[in-house]
Amino acid sequence: MTTSVALHEVRAGYGTGQRRVTALDGVSAEFAAGTFTAVMGPSGSGKSTLLHCAAGLERPSGGTVTIEGTDLTGLNETALTRLRRDRIGVIFQDYNLVSSLTAAQNVALPLRLAGHKPEPEAIAEALESVGLAGRARHRPSELSGGERQRVAIARTVVARPAVVLADEPTGALDSNASRHVLDLLRGLVDGHGHTVVLVTHDPVAAGYAERVLLLADGRVVDELSEVDAGRIAARMAALEAAC
Ligand code: ADP
């Protein structure tokens, strides 16, 4: 299997001197192309930092992050920005939509920023793929939380990234809206061969992945595969009790 994302001995932290906090303490992990992996762990275990390093949004203080064979840590800012734009999609809990733009304009924005003239058909298709064909002209304030997150997913997939990194994308959603978003993420893997990495604290969400990485204190402490939400919840409870 081709490796899409690889972290090797990644170290990262915040602050300096005595106030230095270690967030990742030598994390190595590989994410094969066309797979769905969840990253779980207690609060503060380094999940978001791992995702940000994988996305090139944060530079590790040590180790390497490789996307489709390219080492991000060796790239200058311009090359990193281009690789992020072309190959990586990031989805956050709070959607990050532009409130003054319609759903269609939000979906088109990354393409415009990249200097392309988006085809209206491509935008319509992206919105249709997330079940929002009828909402193209709505602004974020006129959409529910679940619909906003689906616009964010449409905005991500319209650029056809190889890798989709999602940080608690269902954290602010009710269970119905969450299910819809998770089905869409699963569909990106099964239908389109994207590689999805999902940071979540929710065992039900992690149950959509075929593999779960567990972090504690900035290290990978366990890996589960093909497990259901019940077993994931039990393993998380044991981990939290040990921390
Ligand atoms: P998680 O996503 O698992 O909750 P994070 O990656 O957000 O964990 O954080 C890992 C560690 O780094 C925690 O101890 C956290 O307090 C610390 N941390 C995260 N972001 C910052 C920041 N901007 N400044 C200082 N410390 C931070």
PDB file of N, CA, C and O in Angstrom, residues 60-100:
ATOM      1  N   PRO A  60       7.274  21.024  13.140  1.00  0.00           N
ATOM      2  CA  PRO A  60       7.790  20.299  14.302  1.00  0.00           C
ATOM      3  C   PRO A  60       9.176  20.814  14.695  1.00  0.00           C
ATOM      4  O   PRO A  60       9.890  21.350  13.838  1.00  0.00           O
ATOM      5  N   SER A  61       9.537  20.620  15.946  1.00  0.00           N
ATOM      6  CA  SER A  61      10.888  20.999  16.364  1.00  0.00           C
ATOM      7  C   SER A  61      11.874  19.875  16.056  1.00  0.00           C
ATOM      8  O   SER A  61      13.085  20.074  16.096  1.00  0.00           O
ATOM      9  N   GLY A  62      11.372  18.686  15.748  1.00  0.00           N
ATOM     10  CA  GLY A  62      12.247  17.579  15.370  1.00  0.00           C
ATOM     11  C   GLY A  62      11.463  16.528  14.607  1.00  0.00           C
ATOM     12  O   GLY A  62      10.232  16.519  14.641  1.00  0.00           O
ATOM     13  N   GLY A  63      12.176  15.657  13.890  1.00  0.00           N
ATOM     14  CA  GLY A  63      11.513  14.604  13.123  1.00  0.00           C
ATOM     15  C   GLY A  63      11.081  15.098  11.753  1.00  0.00           C
ATOM     16  O   GLY A  63      11.358  16.241  11.375  1.00  0.00           O
ATOM     17  N   THR A  64      10.394  14.223  11.029  1.00  0.00           N
ATOM     18  CA  THR A  64       9.960  14.589   9.673  1.00  0.00           C
ATOM     19  C   THR A  64       8.485  14.257   9.461  1.00  0.00           C
ATOM     20  O   THR A  64       7.949  13.331  10.072  1.00  0.00           O
ATOM     21  N   VAL A  65       7.863  15.051   8.586  1.00  0.00           N
ATOM     22  CA  VAL A  65       6.485  14.802   8.154  1.00  0.00           C
ATOM     23  C   VAL A  65       6.525  14.704   6.632  1.00  0.00           C
ATOM     24  O   VAL A  65       6.991  15.633   5.966  1.00  0.00           O
ATOM     25  N   THR A  66       6.075  13.581   6.107  1.00  0.00           N
ATOM     26  CA  THR A  66       6.145  13.361   4.662  1.00  0.00           C
ATOM     27  C   THR A  66       4.736  13.197   4.098  1.00  0.00           C
ATOM     28  O   THR A  66       3.946  12.414   4.634  1.00  0.00           O
ATOM     29  N   ILE A  67       4.434  13.971   3.063  1.00  0.00           N
ATOM     30  CA  ILE A  67       3.151  13.827   2.360  1.00  0.00           C
ATOM     31  C   ILE A  67       3.457  13.320   0.960  1.00  0.00           C
ATOM     32  O   ILE A  67       4.172  13.997   0.205  1.00  0.00           O
ATOM     33  N   GLU A  68       2.943  12.150   0.626  1.00  0.00           N
ATOM     34  CA  GLU A  68       3.181  11.532  -0.682  1.00  0.00           C
ATOM     35  C   GLU A  68       4.662  11.611  -1.077  1.00  0.00           C
ATOM     36  O   GLU A  68       4.998  11.987  -2.200  1.00  0.00           O
ATOM     37  N   GLY A  69       5.511  11.317  -0.108  1.00  0.00           N
ATOM     38  CA  GLY A  69       6.944  11.252  -0.395  1.00  0.00           C
ATOM     39  C   GLY A  69       7.696  12.564  -0.265  1.00  0.00           C
ATOM     40  O   GLY A  69       8.919  12.588  -0.326  1.00  0.00           O
ATOM     41  N   THR A  70       6.984  13.691  -0.094  1.00  0.00           N
ATOM     42  CA  THR A  70       7.659  14.988   0.056  1.00  0.00           C
ATOM     43  C   THR A  70       7.782  15.339   1.526  1.00  0.00           C
ATOM     44  O   THR A  70       6.772  15.373   2.244  1.00  0.00           O
ATOM     45  N   ASP A  71       9.002  15.607   1.960  1.00  0.00           N
ATOM     46  CA  ASP A  71       9.239  15.961   3.361  1.00  0.00           C
ATOM     47  C   ASP A  71       8.881  17.445   3.576  1.00  0.00           C
ATOM     48  O   ASP A  71       9.563  18.340   3.071  1.00  0.00           O
ATOM     49  N   LEU A  72       7.798  17.670   4.324  1.00  0.00           N
ATOM     50  CA  LEU A  72       7.335  19.049   4.557  1.00  0.00           C
ATOM     51  C   LEU A  72       8.365  19.875   5.298  1.00  0.00           C
ATOM     52  O   LEU A  72       8.459  21.084   5.119  1.00  0.00           O
ATOM     53  N   THR A  73       9.100  19.189   6.187  1.00  0.00           N
ATOM     54  CA  THR A  73      10.015  19.943   7.043  1.00  0.00           C
ATOM     55  C   THR A  73      11.178  20.535   6.237  1.00  0.00           C
ATOM     56  O   THR A  73      11.848  21.437   6.712  1.00  0.00           O
ATOM     57  N   GLY A  74      11.369  20.053   5.005  1.00  0.00           N
ATOM     58  CA  GLY A  74      12.454  20.600   4.185  1.00  0.00           C
ATOM     59  C   GLY A  74      11.986  21.681   3.224  1.00  0.00           C
ATOM     60  O   GLY A  74      12.789  22.233   2.475  1.00  0.00           O
ATOM     61  N   LEU A  75      10.704  22.002   3.227  1.00  0.00           N
ATOM     62  CA  LEU A  75      10.179  22.954   2.237  1.00  0.00           C
ATOM     63  C   LEU A  75      10.229  24.387   2.758  1.00  0.00           C
ATOM     64  O   LEU A  75      10.034  24.626   3.953  1.00  0.00           O
ATOM     65  N   ASN A  76      10.454  25.339   1.844  1.00  0.00           N
ATOM     66  CA  ASN A  76      10.322  26.750   2.256  1.00  0.00           C
ATOM     67  C   ASN A  76       8.824  27.112   2.282  1.00  0.00           C
ATOM     68  O   ASN A  76       7.977  26.318   1.872  1.00  0.00           O
ATOM     69  N   GLU A  77       8.512  28.311   2.768  1.00  0.00           N
ATOM     70  CA  GLU A  77       7.102  28.686   2.973  1.00  0.00           C
ATOM     71  C   GLU A  77       6.283  28.612   1.686  1.00  0.00           C
ATOM     72  O   GLU A  77       5.150  28.145   1.682  1.00  0.00           O
ATOM     73  N   THR A  78       6.881  29.078   0.576  1.00  0.00           N
ATOM     74  CA  THR A  78       6.132  29.107  -0.693  1.00  0.00           C
ATOM     75  C   THR A  78       5.798  27.683  -1.148  1.00  0.00           C
ATOM     76  O   THR A  78       4.648  27.388  -1.507  1.00  0.00           O
ATOM     77  N   ALA A  79       6.786  26.810  -1.074  1.00  0.00           N
ATOM     78  CA  ALA A  79       6.561  25.429  -1.520  1.00  0.00           C
ATOM     79  C   ALA A  79       5.583  24.721  -0.590  1.00  0.00           C
ATOM     80  O   ALA A  79       4.727  23.948  -1.034  1.00  0.00           O
ATOM     81  N   LEU A  80       5.688  25.022   0.712  1.00  0.00           N
ATOM     82  CA  LEU A  80       4.781  24.405   1.684  1.00  0.00           C
ATOM     83  C   LEU A  80       3.341  24.861   1.432  1.00  0.00           C
ATOM     84  O   LEU A  80       2.410  24.049   1.440  1.00  0.00           O
ATOM     85  N   THR A  81       3.171  26.159   1.193  1.00  0.00           N
ATOM     86  CA  THR A  81       1.825  26.691   0.919  1.00  0.00           C
ATOM     87  C   THR A  81       1.237  26.018  -0.314  1.00  0.00           C
ATOM     88  O   THR A  81       0.070  25.627  -0.322  1.00  0.00           O
ATOM     89  N   ARG A  82       2.067  25.839  -1.346  1.00  0.00           N
ATOM     90  CA  ARG A  82       1.564  25.236  -2.583  1.00  0.00           C
ATOM     91  C   ARG A  82       1.169  23.773  -2.352  1.00  0.00           C
ATOM     92  O   ARG A  82       0.101  23.334  -2.765  1.00  0.00           O
ATOM     93  N   LEU A  83       2.017  23.054  -1.637  1.00  0.00           N
ATOM     94  CA  LEU A  83       1.713  21.640  -1.388  1.00  0.00           C
ATOM     95  C   LEU A  83       0.442  21.508  -0.538  1.00  0.00           C
ATOM     96  O   LEU A  83      -0.418  20.671  -0.808  1.00  0.00           O
ATOM     97  N   ARG A  84       0.325  22.392   0.470  1.00  0.00           N
ATOM     98  CA  ARG A  84      -0.883  22.350   1.318  1.00  0.00           C
ATOM     99  C   ARG A  84      -2.118  22.611   0.478  1.00  0.00           C
ATOM    100  O   ARG A  84      -3.140  21.936   0.614  1.00  0.00           O
ATOM    101  N   ARG A  85      -2.013  23.609  -0.399  1.00  0.00           N
ATOM    102  CA  ARG A  85      -3.161  23.990  -1.213  1.00  0.00           C
ATOM    103  C   ARG A  85      -3.563  22.874  -2.170  1.00  0.00           C
ATOM    104  O   ARG A  85      -4.742  22.590  -2.366  1.00  0.00           O
ATOM    105  N   ASP A  86      -2.565  22.204  -2.755  1.00  0.00           N
ATOM    106  CA  ASP A  86      -2.856  21.233  -3.814  1.00  0.00           C
ATOM    107  C   ASP A  86      -3.165  19.832  -3.281  1.00  0.00           C
ATOM    108  O   ASP A  86      -3.869  19.072  -3.925  1.00  0.00           O
ATOM    109  N   ARG A  87      -2.592  19.451  -2.163  1.00  0.00           N
ATOM    110  CA  ARG A  87      -2.662  18.052  -1.741  1.00  0.00           C
ATOM    111  C   ARG A  87      -3.383  17.814  -0.417  1.00  0.00           C
ATOM    112  O   ARG A  87      -3.702  16.676  -0.095  1.00  0.00           O
ATOM    113  N   ILE A  88      -3.574  18.890   0.397  1.00  0.00           N
ATOM    114  CA  ILE A  88      -4.090  18.674   1.752  1.00  0.00           C
ATOM    115  C   ILE A  88      -5.362  19.504   1.970  1.00  0.00           C
ATOM    116  O   ILE A  88      -5.400  20.691   1.653  1.00  0.00           O
ATOM    117  N   GLY A  89      -6.382  18.863   2.516  1.00  0.00           N
ATOM    118  CA  GLY A  89      -7.589  19.587   2.918  1.00  0.00           C
ATOM    119  C   GLY A  89      -7.742  19.477   4.425  1.00  0.00           C
ATOM    120  O   GLY A  89      -7.512  18.396   4.983  1.00  0.00           O
ATOM    121  N   VAL A  90      -8.089  20.589   5.068  1.00  0.00           N
ATOM    122  CA  VAL A  90      -8.234  20.554   6.523  1.00  0.00           C
ATOM    123  C   VAL A  90      -9.646  21.002   6.892  1.00  0.00           C
ATOM    124  O   VAL A  90     -10.160  21.983   6.359  1.00  0.00           O
ATOM    125  N   ILE A  91     -10.277  20.250   7.793  1.00  0.00           N
ATOM    126  CA  ILE A  91     -11.634  20.566   8.241  1.00  0.00           C
ATOM    127  C   ILE A  91     -11.587  20.747   9.759  1.00  0.00           C
ATOM    128  O   ILE A  91     -11.057  19.891  10.471  1.00  0.00           O
ATOM    129  N   PHE A  92     -12.114  21.880  10.229  1.00  0.00           N
ATOM    130  CA  PHE A  92     -12.067  22.183  11.661  1.00  0.00           C
ATOM    131  C   PHE A  92     -13.460  22.100  12.284  1.00  0.00           C
ATOM    132  O   PHE A  92     -14.472  22.131  11.594  1.00  0.00           O
ATOM    133  N   GLN A  93     -13.464  22.077  13.609  1.00  0.00           N
ATOM    134  CA  GLN A  93     -14.736  22.014  14.328  1.00  0.00           C
ATOM    135  C   GLN A  93     -15.633  23.217  14.016  1.00  0.00           C
ATOM    136  O   GLN A  93     -16.840  23.092  13.905  1.00  0.00           O
ATOM    137  N   ASP A  94     -14.992  24.403  13.889  1.00  0.00           N
ATOM    138  CA  ASP A  94     -15.810  25.620  13.764  1.00  0.00           C
ATOM    139  C   ASP A  94     -15.987  26.081  12.313  1.00  0.00           C
ATOM    140  O   ASP A  94     -16.259  27.249  12.056  1.00  0.00           O
ATOM    141  N   TYR A  95     -15.811  25.173  11.369  1.00  0.00           N
ATOM    142  CA  TYR A  95     -16.148  25.335   9.952  1.00  0.00           C
ATOM    143  C   TYR A  95     -15.247  26.313   9.190  1.00  0.00           C
ATOM    144  O   TYR A  95     -14.930  26.090   8.050  1.00  0.00           O
ATOM    145  N   ASN A  96     -14.896  27.464   9.834  1.00  0.00           N
ATOM    146  CA  ASN A  96     -14.044  28.456   9.163  1.00  0.00           C
ATOM    147  C   ASN A  96     -14.622  28.942   7.832  1.00  0.00           C
ATOM    148  O   ASN A  96     -13.887  29.115   6.863  1.00  0.00           O
ATOM    149  N   LEU A  97     -15.938  29.153   7.786  1.00  0.00           N
ATOM    150  CA  LEU A  97     -16.533  29.720   6.573  1.00  0.00           C
ATOM    151  C   LEU A  97     -16.488  31.245   6.655  1.00  0.00           C
ATOM    152  O   LEU A  97     -16.451  31.814   7.751  1.00  0.00           O
ATOM    153  N   VAL A  98     -16.523  31.901   5.498  1.00  0.00           N
ATOM    154  CA  VAL A  98     -16.572  33.366   5.470  1.00  0.00           C
ATOM    155  C   VAL A  98     -18.031  33.777   5.527  1.00  0.00           C
ATOM    156  O   VAL A  98     -18.818  33.424   4.641  1.00  0.00           O
ATOM    157  N   SER A  99     -18.408  34.522   6.583  1.00  0.00           N
ATOM    158  CA  SER A  99     -19.833  34.762   6.855  1.00  0.00           C
ATOM    159  C   SER A  99     -20.513  35.618   5.790  1.00  0.00           C
ATOM    160  O   SER A  99     -21.717  35.505   5.582  1.00  0.00           O
ATOM    161  N   SER A 100     -19.746  36.465   5.095  1.00  0.00           N
ATOM    162  CA  SER A 100     -20.372  37.351   4.109  1.00  0.00           C
ATOM    163  C   SER A 100     -20.558  36.673   2.752  1.00  0.00           C
ATOM    164  O   SER A 100     -21.180  37.236   1.855  1.00  0.00           O
TER     165      SER A 100
END
